[in-house]
Amino acid sequence: MSDIDMIRAARDRIGNNLRRTPLLSAPALDEIAGRRVLLKAECLQITGSFKARGGWSAVSAIVPQIRARGVIAFSSGNHAQGVAHAAREHGVPAVILMPKDAPRAKIDNTRALGAEVVLFDRERDDRDALGAELAERRGLTLIKPFDDALVIAGQGTLGLELAEQAARAGVTEADVLVCCGGGGLTSGVALALEADAPGLRVRTAEPESFDDVARSIAAGEIRRNDRLGGSICDAIVTPQPGNLTFPILNRLCGPGLAVTEEEVLRAMALAFRHLRWVIEPGGAVALAAALFRPRDIVGDAVIVVATGGNVDGALYARALQTLEAPGTAA
Amino acid sequence: MSDIDMIRAARDRIGNNLRRTPLLSAPALDEIAGRRVLLKAECLQITGSFKARGGWSAVSAIVPQIRARGVIAFSSGNHAQGVAHAAREHGVPAVILMPKDAPRAKIDNTRALGAEVVLFDRERDDRDALGAELAERRGLTLIKPFDDALVIAGQGTLGLELAEQAARAGVTEADVLVCCGGGGLTSGVALALEADAPGLRVRTAEPESFDDVARSIAAGEIRRNDRLGGSICDAIVTPQPGNLTFPILNRLCGPGLAVTEEEVLRAMALAFRHLRWVIEPGGAVALAAALFRPRDIVGDAVIVVATGGNVDGALYARALQTLEAPGTAA
């Protein structure tokens, strides 16, 4: 099955079990960006992020007798919730390994979705050994966060929707900015648009100092991040692009963009004011690039994927403080 | 023309100029409420509140030669933006009289929509005289915030959508909680549901100490609020129900509900966490009633209208602090 056929098959399996998120805009954001900005509101997806798509795609594709034993995932956040939701809806157990220091809200939300959360100590425990032991003993199927063809296909369903929605909005040529971690969403969307909207060019958006994907695309080979800790955009900081995702990103995506944390916080606050959606830091990187890197973007319109909305209150409150700062009250 | 025909005519005039907002849910909120909770996400409406509906309905119905001179409205917030948006889209001027001490964000947003904002001093200026003088000199048509048949009809379009969406979700018998100020939205929705979904019973939600509508319905005649200042739910605090709206509310609505400010703040925070929408205090009153007054509500499901999402960052940050408080981290 070709890549696009896998994405269409994932869409068929997802059916009406997840939301078709809207593509929306706000005049005030157009003004700041200096061009039309169309935002795909994936923070309004079930579980609050696009990860519900990949989770559903993967869980729904497992042979029923195997699936009945359950699934397992490693995640401190959105992938955990996506897999937990898909497992619950399929009536099968989910075990999620999360670091002890993961945000309390994400642990609570994952448990609320019915998953068994196994906490590990980042320092003392061997996460992979712990997972392998659990998977083997209980016959659980591992759902990887991005470097998995079924997960990529699931995330690609967002691209199918985007192609239709952009065409209906009269946009057939534009940069599409996607918040990028391991590249599962970005590569899936790029494959979908290659087939259904070839005038839309995908570009990655990342936080500065964690722009492994942009550097990898520029170099034509995989580059790693120097460090992994210390970003507010925790959801999209990964060591390097995946072995499956990188060749797709390298073939289909334009130059990557990187923004500062201050710009991410301001983008979150402007979304609060003008869209009334909650966007998490890792989900606001693409909007920040659209608003604050206008010269690096081509065309009269830009499309932004707002990938998720799971963020702690204290960090969100910090973002809102940027509305008080001079020059940002637009 | 009958009431329901006026609402259907307003829907036809609105067409695709405004958004059909989704009816969504979140399992965590169902759990807190002890029943299924379906939320109409009107905070995602253009201009961030349902007021865009009434504004469009009224502006679009004015005879073109008269409309060309412009419209005028008094408002410190959402009605201002609704009227300004409708006027801009019709290519006519809008003058909005706002108190000098209105939130800066609302003044800025109204100006960004192209309106001429005239600030007045609540203490020194005679607002009505100022407005009458401007209207007469420039031939502006006054758009009242709620006690106007065209405005009520516009707000009622939300009810037409709700009837369809609730039926599709399998809910034909339920309480529908609507955040209520002067009663324009509540009466319009009640009329729409009377025609299209008679099993859905509208009930008003208000802040405690500002529950003039609940008391008026209970008494069968108009009751006033003792005071008007000092509520965080500024958008829905009005002196008393309207002369047009009260008879409709009195005939069609069930007993009103009232909630505390602390409950409103908690509802805003829970919407942040579980829905990823921004709801303003006045727009969260109905959700607060659904979550924290379960014994006062009838049935296995409850429908909540989240009416708006325009709120200052500092007040929103205060709401988010309730997530840290014990017993509210659900």
XYZ file of C-alpha atoms in Angstrom:
660
model
C 0.000 0.000 0.000
C 1.373 3.447 -0.906
C 1.818 6.159 1.700
C -1.271 8.075 0.643
C -3.343 4.909 0.582
C -2.221 4.187 4.138
C -3.334 7.682 5.173
C -6.718 7.247 3.482
C -7.114 3.866 5.146
C -6.342 5.470 8.508
C -9.006 8.078 7.819
C -11.510 5.317 7.110
C -10.641 3.536 10.359
C -10.935 6.796 12.323
C -14.321 7.602 10.765
C -16.343 9.749 13.137
C -14.503 8.627 16.236
C -12.345 11.744 16.262
C -13.072 15.363 15.395
C -12.614 17.063 12.076
C -11.049 20.215 13.546
C -11.891 23.570 11.946
C -9.589 25.836 9.916
C -10.160 29.301 11.344
C -8.730 32.806 11.225
C -8.780 36.135 13.065
C -8.302 39.555 11.429
C -6.005 40.737 14.233
C -3.592 37.886 13.563
C -3.615 38.590 9.820
C -2.616 42.133 10.639
C 0.323 41.121 12.821
C 1.539 38.554 10.297
C 1.113 40.874 7.326
C -0.721 38.176 5.404
C -3.753 35.944 5.756
C -3.252 33.334 8.510
C -5.353 30.164 8.481
C -5.088 28.028 11.600
C -5.941 24.358 11.911
C -7.354 24.112 15.442
C -5.994 20.729 16.426
C -5.865 21.801 20.064
C -9.642 21.245 19.900
C -9.117 17.593 18.935
C -10.255 14.909 21.377
C -7.500 14.524 24.052
C -6.338 18.048 23.146
C -3.836 17.165 20.442
C -3.290 15.510 17.054
C -1.836 12.493 18.867
C -5.353 11.047 19.076
C -5.111 10.465 15.301
C -1.913 8.418 15.356
C -3.055 6.543 18.430
C -6.330 5.572 16.781
C -4.647 4.617 13.531
C -2.190 2.308 15.266
C -4.545 0.710 17.787
C -7.300 0.139 15.218
C -4.888 -1.651 12.873
C -3.764 -4.322 15.342
C -5.209 -7.797 14.783
C -8.102 -8.116 17.289
C -6.766 -11.169 19.175
C -3.435 -9.425 19.729
C -5.044 -6.078 20.471
C -7.211 -7.629 23.183
C -4.088 -8.118 25.322
C -3.498 -4.393 25.316
C -1.073 -1.731 24.182
C 1.850 0.063 25.762
C 3.433 3.465 25.134
C 6.147 5.666 26.573
C 5.122 9.275 26.862
C 5.074 12.182 29.231
C 2.094 13.766 27.579
C 0.061 13.953 24.434
C 0.946 10.568 22.916
C -0.018 8.985 26.243
C -3.482 10.504 26.036
C -3.886 9.670 22.360
C -3.053 5.997 22.890
C -5.084 5.799 26.109
C -8.138 7.210 24.348
C -7.855 4.841 21.392
C -7.385 1.840 23.676
C -10.356 2.741 25.829
C -12.615 3.190 22.803
C -11.459 -0.193 21.476
C -12.129 -1.759 24.865
C -8.537 -2.886 25.425
C -6.067 -2.105 28.229
C -3.389 0.558 27.850
C -0.219 0.759 29.914
C 1.575 4.097 29.744
C 5.069 4.545 31.139
C 5.513 8.117 32.311
C 8.394 9.781 34.134
C 7.641 10.497 37.805
C 8.234 14.204 37.210
C 5.730 14.515 34.327
C 3.192 17.308 34.847
C 0.524 16.190 37.279
C -2.243 17.279 34.890
C -0.957 14.976 32.150
C -0.691 12.013 34.526
C -4.212 12.702 35.822
C -5.628 13.096 32.321
C -4.037 9.852 31.152
C -5.459 7.980 34.137
C -8.850 9.616 33.568
C -8.788 8.033 30.101
C -8.601 4.643 31.784
C -4.932 3.894 31.221
C -2.719 2.135 33.749
C 0.065 4.637 34.357
C 3.416 3.168 35.408
C 5.717 5.844 36.765
C 9.478 5.491 36.427
C 12.435 7.415 37.765
C 14.388 9.039 34.926
C 17.632 8.731 36.879
C 17.381 5.279 38.427
C 15.163 3.199 36.162
C 15.939 1.729 32.747
C 12.784 2.855 30.969
C 13.228 0.616 27.922
C 13.960 -2.489 29.987
C 10.942 -1.788 32.171
C 8.730 -1.418 29.090
C 10.100 -4.497 27.362
C 9.559 -6.601 30.462
C 5.960 -5.413 30.840
C 5.215 -5.835 27.133
C 6.565 -9.375 27.064
C 4.977 -10.554 30.284
C 1.518 -9.230 29.323
C 1.678 -9.506 25.550
C 1.214 -5.761 25.032
C 1.783 -4.150 21.619
C 4.138 -1.145 21.678
C 2.810 2.038 20.010
C 5.784 4.274 19.175
C 5.255 8.043 19.285
C 6.328 8.891 15.731
C 8.645 6.477 13.957
C 5.898 4.068 12.954
C 4.150 3.885 9.581
C 0.672 3.517 11.100
C 1.205 6.460 13.418
C 2.491 8.622 10.538
C -0.553 7.601 8.495
C -2.868 8.580 11.350
C -1.282 12.022 11.742
C -1.490 12.384 7.962
C -5.291 12.409 8.188
C -4.928 15.988 9.406
C -3.341 16.769 6.047
C -6.280 15.294 4.131
C -8.654 17.602 6.012
C -6.342 20.560 5.532
C -6.189 20.053 1.760
C -9.982 20.227 1.541
C -10.353 23.106 3.981
C -7.629 25.236 2.386
C -9.133 24.732 -1.075
C -12.537 25.783 0.246
C -10.898 28.907 1.705
C -9.411 29.644 -1.729
C -5.828 28.877 -0.716
C -4.004 26.478 -3.033
C -0.456 27.888 -2.834
C 1.007 28.547 0.610
C 3.533 27.552 3.216
C 2.096 25.193 5.829
C 3.891 25.581 9.151
C 3.807 22.495 11.367
C 5.153 22.268 14.931
C 7.701 19.479 14.663
C 9.192 17.060 17.190
C 10.090 13.621 15.874
C 8.328 14.398 12.615
C 5.371 12.022 12.713
C 2.768 14.712 12.136
C 4.920 16.733 9.749
C 5.790 13.793 7.539
C 2.201 12.518 7.512
C 0.832 15.936 6.581
C 3.525 16.355 3.900
C 2.550 13.034 2.311
C -1.138 13.925 2.367
C -0.556 17.338 0.814
C 1.810 15.937 -1.816
C -1.141 13.900 -3.055
C -4.089 16.210 -2.445
C -2.716 19.785 -2.438
C 0.699 19.909 -4.115
C 0.761 23.727 -4.023
C 0.902 23.649 -0.220
C 4.490 23.323 0.998
C 5.115 21.974 4.485
C 7.756 23.647 6.647
C 8.774 22.658 10.149
C 8.580 25.018 13.116
C 10.746 24.398 16.185
C 12.094 26.239 19.215
C 15.533 27.794 18.782
C 18.321 25.585 20.189
C 16.090 22.554 19.604
C 15.867 22.820 15.819
C 17.266 19.410 14.974
C 14.776 18.916 12.136
C 15.539 22.242 10.432
C 19.251 21.508 10.658
C 18.747 17.963 9.425
C 16.757 19.154 6.406
C 19.396 21.810 5.673
C 22.199 19.256 5.938
C 20.383 16.505 4.068
C 21.167 14.096 6.889
C 20.055 13.534 10.463
C 21.376 16.011 13.025
C 20.860 15.750 16.791
C 19.922 18.370 19.378
C 22.808 19.267 21.682
C 20.524 19.122 24.685
C 17.010 17.920 25.459
C 16.040 19.589 28.709
C 15.102 23.161 29.497
C 12.549 23.962 26.805
C 8.998 25.084 27.586
C 8.032 23.240 24.377
C 8.475 19.836 26.018
C 5.933 18.153 23.735
C 8.072 18.615 20.630
C 11.621 18.270 21.894
C 13.067 14.963 20.705
C 16.697 13.952 20.214
C 16.538 13.828 16.408
C 14.124 13.148 13.521
C 13.073 9.529 13.083
C 14.515 6.992 10.704
C 11.167 6.700 8.941
C 10.182 10.349 9.173
C 13.442 11.989 8.112
C 13.542 10.773 4.505
C 9.983 12.052 4.028
C 10.754 15.401 5.640
C 13.941 15.706 3.594
C 12.153 14.992 0.327
C 9.014 17.076 0.831
C 9.550 19.910 3.290
C 10.878 23.424 2.714
C 13.393 25.128 4.999
C 12.549 24.824 8.702
C 11.827 27.811 10.926
C 12.891 28.380 14.533
C 11.493 30.815 17.076
C 12.387 31.995 20.571
C 10.544 30.968 23.729
C 9.428 34.568 24.216
C 7.821 34.470 20.775
C 6.086 31.204 21.637
C 4.629 32.722 24.813
C 3.422 35.772 22.885
C 1.810 33.563 20.238
C -0.037 31.638 22.962
C -1.295 34.905 24.432
C -2.420 36.268 21.064
C -4.315 33.030 20.407
C -5.964 33.439 23.813
C -7.067 36.955 22.946
C -8.020 36.621 19.293
C -8.999 32.965 18.842
C -10.072 32.004 22.398
C -8.281 28.670 22.074
C -5.763 27.291 24.535
C -2.555 26.388 22.707
C 0.333 24.728 24.536
C 3.918 25.952 23.967
C 4.893 23.103 21.663
C 1.680 23.688 19.729
C 2.238 27.430 19.320
C 5.651 27.290 17.660
C 4.170 27.371 14.149
C 1.901 30.314 14.983
C 4.895 32.142 16.472
C 6.800 31.613 13.220
C 3.856 32.916 11.173
C 3.503 36.019 13.342
C 7.124 36.893 14.047
C 9.111 35.568 11.070
C 7.089 37.135 8.236
C 10.105 37.670 5.980
C 10.979 34.000 6.050
C 7.578 33.006 4.685
C 6.413 33.096 1.076
C 2.992 34.127 -0.242
C -0.164 36.065 0.588
C -1.442 33.431 2.967
C 0.134 31.068 5.461
C -1.356 27.971 7.051
C -0.518 27.115 10.647
C -1.170 23.860 12.459
C -1.863 24.513 16.159
C -1.041 21.017 17.336
C -2.140 20.820 20.958
C -3.614 22.521 24.006
C -2.389 20.635 27.078
C -0.506 23.063 29.269
C -0.196 23.716 32.987
C -2.021 26.722 34.370
C 1.086 28.371 35.775
C 2.932 28.307 32.470
C -0.162 29.538 30.644
C -0.483 32.410 33.105
C 3.148 33.303 32.325
C 2.271 33.472 28.617
C -0.676 35.772 29.332
C 1.651 38.231 31.053
C 3.152 39.036 27.650
C -0.150 40.789 26.820
C 0.760 43.460 29.362
C 4.200 44.069 27.881
C 4.564 47.114 25.627
C 4.247 46.504 21.915
C 2.496 43.173 22.210
C -1.033 44.259 23.069
C -2.199 43.978 19.467
C -44.014 37.301 11.014
C -44.020 34.876 13.953
C -41.098 34.665 16.356
C -39.730 31.472 14.856
C -40.068 32.876 11.344
C -38.058 35.908 12.429
C -35.345 33.606 13.781
C -35.270 31.586 10.552
C -35.105 34.801 8.545
C -32.159 35.946 10.686
C -30.439 32.640 9.977
C -30.930 33.202 6.260
C -29.463 36.706 6.470
C -26.486 35.440 8.485
C -25.828 32.624 6.009
C -22.142 31.698 6.069
C -21.003 35.039 7.420
C -20.763 33.685 10.951
C -19.663 30.336 12.344
C -21.830 27.358 13.132
C -20.157 26.623 16.456
C -19.699 22.985 17.485
C -21.470 21.093 20.284
C -18.684 19.261 22.109
C -18.064 17.278 25.266
C -15.290 15.995 27.510
C -15.446 12.809 29.601
C -13.834 14.521 32.604
C -16.617 17.093 32.731
C -19.287 14.376 32.466
C -17.710 12.752 35.487
C -17.750 15.917 37.596
C -21.335 16.718 36.609
C -22.551 13.169 37.113
C -24.293 13.217 33.744
C -23.490 13.810 30.100
C -22.574 17.467 29.445
C -22.864 18.858 25.918
C -21.358 22.311 25.414
C -22.190 24.749 22.644
C -18.826 26.441 21.990
C -20.029 29.947 21.256
C -16.777 31.378 22.619
C -15.371 30.182 19.282
C -17.824 32.401 17.388
C -16.439 35.294 15.341
C -15.748 38.210 17.775
C -15.615 35.657 20.596
C -19.275 35.667 21.587
C -22.862 35.060 20.457
C -23.303 38.835 20.160
C -22.086 38.593 16.565
C -25.406 36.883 15.764
C -27.672 39.619 17.114
C -25.446 42.311 15.631
C -25.610 40.739 12.197
C -29.342 40.157 12.402
C -30.043 43.780 13.304
C -27.579 45.462 10.939
C -28.548 43.288 7.977
C -32.239 44.113 8.430
C -31.888 47.891 8.203
C -33.052 49.485 4.936
C -29.847 50.038 2.902
C -30.183 53.832 2.515
C -30.605 54.221 6.264
C -27.935 51.652 7.058
C -25.407 53.496 4.918
C -25.347 56.324 7.467
C -24.134 53.937 10.104
C -25.123 52.318 13.384
C -24.522 53.121 17.026
C -24.407 50.959 20.141
C -23.671 51.305 23.841
C -21.541 48.505 25.187
C -18.488 47.833 27.286
C -17.741 44.599 25.531
C -19.218 41.812 23.498
C -22.182 43.649 21.960
C -19.722 46.347 20.848
C -17.666 43.800 18.954
C -20.712 42.064 17.498
C -22.147 45.303 16.115
C -18.734 46.546 14.927
C -18.139 43.317 13.045
C -21.542 43.356 11.360
C -21.158 47.017 10.381
C -17.707 46.469 8.922
C -18.879 43.494 6.875
C -21.805 45.559 5.584
C -19.424 48.397 4.741
C -21.105 50.936 7.015
C -19.737 52.991 9.916
C -20.215 51.935 13.533
C -19.986 54.241 16.522
C -19.648 52.493 19.865
C -19.998 54.356 23.138
C -17.868 52.674 25.783
C -17.126 53.698 29.365
C -13.595 55.060 29.830
C -12.862 52.333 32.361
C -13.848 49.428 30.055
C -11.149 46.741 29.757
C -8.409 47.930 27.428
C -8.570 44.685 25.442
C -12.246 45.209 24.638
C -11.670 48.808 23.536
C -8.719 47.712 21.377
C -10.670 44.809 19.868
C -13.631 47.039 19.031
C -11.335 49.573 17.330
C -9.559 46.740 15.489
C -12.954 45.856 14.020
C -13.050 49.307 12.472
C -15.509 50.965 14.837
C -15.246 54.552 16.020
C -15.068 54.230 19.788
C -16.408 57.195 21.770
C -15.354 56.992 25.408
C -17.514 58.519 28.121
C -17.080 59.086 31.817
C -19.585 57.035 33.832
C -19.683 59.687 36.563
C -19.731 62.918 34.624
C -21.306 62.210 31.242
C -24.945 61.517 30.426
C -24.438 58.444 28.231
C -27.931 58.416 26.759
C -27.893 62.121 25.898
C -24.474 61.731 24.287
C -25.706 58.792 22.209
C -28.961 60.498 21.210
C -27.093 63.605 20.090
C -24.627 61.578 17.992
C -27.377 59.403 16.502
C -29.485 62.386 15.502
C -26.667 64.499 14.110
C -25.276 61.663 11.973
C -28.414 59.674 11.274
C -27.126 56.556 13.006
C -29.432 53.636 13.791
C -29.299 52.466 17.406
C -28.734 48.723 17.932
C -29.900 47.822 21.435
C -28.066 45.005 23.246
C -31.037 42.733 23.978
C -34.479 44.322 24.095
C -34.952 44.360 20.323
C -36.860 41.818 18.251
C -34.184 41.603 15.553
C -31.428 41.087 18.103
C -33.438 38.391 19.882
C -34.043 36.704 16.523
C -30.310 36.770 15.755
C -29.384 35.206 19.095
C -32.116 32.646 18.474
C -30.157 31.257 15.524
C -27.950 29.590 18.123
C -31.031 27.691 19.242
C -31.763 26.448 15.719
C -28.247 24.992 15.526
C -28.535 23.530 18.999
C -31.799 21.733 18.166
C -30.122 19.993 15.222
C -26.892 19.233 17.040
C -28.573 17.864 20.167
C -30.816 15.606 18.083
C -27.764 14.287 16.232
C -26.128 13.593 19.619
C -29.230 11.639 20.628
C -30.434 14.181 23.199
C -34.063 15.244 22.826
C -34.997 15.750 26.505
C -32.696 17.867 28.649
C -32.212 21.114 30.517
C -30.408 23.743 28.440
C -28.471 26.141 30.676
C -27.895 29.582 29.182
C -25.803 32.376 30.733
C -28.313 35.194 31.075
C -27.968 38.968 31.291
C -30.787 40.970 29.739
C -32.241 37.816 28.235
C -31.712 38.383 24.512
C -29.896 35.112 23.944
C -31.979 33.149 26.414
C -35.301 34.266 24.980
C -34.144 33.733 21.394
C -32.907 30.228 22.158
C -36.100 29.437 24.068
C -38.222 30.460 21.069
C -36.096 28.407 18.676
C -36.240 25.322 20.882
C -39.979 25.700 21.479
C -40.392 25.247 17.721
C -37.615 22.802 16.845
C -36.840 20.834 20.025
C -39.709 21.103 22.513
C -38.144 18.480 24.795
C -35.254 20.811 25.548
C -36.086 23.170 28.402
C -34.164 26.426 28.720
C -33.018 27.538 32.163
C -31.111 30.701 32.988
C -27.744 30.713 34.740
C -26.580 33.804 36.626
C -24.086 34.816 39.302
C -25.409 34.817 42.869
C -26.483 38.298 44.022
C -27.124 39.219 40.370
C -29.894 36.716 39.692
C -32.574 39.177 38.665
C -33.842 36.879 35.912
C -34.208 33.826 38.160
C -36.059 35.934 40.717
C -38.227 37.518 38.021
C -39.208 34.117 36.626
C -39.958 32.846 40.149
C -42.079 35.921 40.910
C -43.779 36.033 37.536
C -42.884 39.713 37.243
C -39.773 41.767 36.654
C -37.363 42.035 39.589
C -34.267 44.220 39.683
C -30.750 43.533 40.933
C -29.918 45.388 44.134
C -26.527 46.364 42.758
C -24.763 46.292 39.415
C -21.055 46.638 40.186
C -18.583 44.216 41.667
C -19.205 41.061 39.634
C -16.485 39.327 37.617
C -19.296 38.359 35.220
C -19.571 41.905 33.868
C -20.853 40.745 30.474
C -24.128 39.439 31.889
C -24.903 41.837 34.713
C -27.840 44.042 33.721
C -30.331 45.890 35.934
C -33.316 43.684 35.071
C -34.727 41.514 32.275
C -36.017 43.399 29.235
C -39.594 44.352 28.477
C -39.525 42.212 25.349
C -37.432 39.378 26.747
C -39.152 38.880 30.110
C -42.535 37.661 28.824
C -40.730 35.082 26.677
C -38.489 33.962 29.551
C -41.487 33.809 31.884
C -43.504 31.686 29.473
C -40.811 29.263 28.303
C -37.982 28.919 30.820
C -37.674 26.615 33.817
C -36.375 27.739 37.207
C -33.169 29.803 36.995
C -29.888 28.729 38.561
C -27.310 30.856 40.361
C -23.676 30.086 41.143
C -20.868 31.658 43.138
C -17.913 33.511 41.626
C -15.582 30.820 42.934
C -17.594 28.227 41.005
C -17.403 30.367 37.871
C -13.608 30.580 38.161
C -13.364 26.809 38.658
C -15.571 26.185 35.621
C -13.307 28.424 33.511
C -10.270 26.483 34.683
C -11.867 23.107 34.016
C -12.785 24.241 30.496
C -9.149 25.305 30.031
C -7.942 21.889 31.059
C -10.514 19.602 29.486
C -11.854 21.520 26.486
C -8.943 23.874 25.682
C -11.343 26.756 25.094
C -11.120 30.150 26.705
C -14.426 30.986 28.405
C -14.990 34.373 30.040
C -16.615 34.592 33.486
C -20.024 35.635 32.169
C -19.804 32.805 29.638
C -18.917 30.161 32.217
C -21.883 30.617 34.531
C -23.933 27.923 32.812
C -21.039 25.440 32.877
C -20.549 26.195 36.576
C -24.220 25.420 37.207
C -23.946 22.134 35.281
C -20.837 21.082 37.203
C -21.617 22.303 40.704
C -25.438 22.279 40.980
C -26.103 18.710 39.801
C -29.077 18.184 42.127
C -30.905 21.163 40.674
C -30.783 19.717 37.159
C -33.067 17.079 35.671
C -32.090 14.238 33.343
C -29.201 12.111 32.125
C -27.762 14.859 29.975
C -27.454 18.614 30.270
C -26.738 21.153 27.552
C -24.622 24.197 28.345
C -24.172 27.306 26.225
C -20.669 28.742 26.702
C -21.511 32.219 25.513
C -18.200 34.058 25.162
C -14.429 34.068 25.505
C -13.327 37.689 25.924
C -11.507 37.997 29.218
C -8.446 39.842 30.485
C -5.310 37.816 31.042
C -4.997 38.706 34.717
C -8.512 37.527 35.563
C -8.010 34.361 33.510
C -4.777 33.660 35.383
C -6.742 33.986 38.629
C -9.205 31.365 37.381
C -6.340 28.998 36.537
C -5.103 29.191 40.113
C -8.167 27.214 41.183
C -6.588 24.192 39.449
C -3.953 24.139 42.192
C -6.481 24.219 45.010
C -7.235 20.893 46.739
C -10.250 19.026 45.489
C -10.485 20.831 42.175
C -7.740 19.133 40.192
C -10.192 16.811 38.460
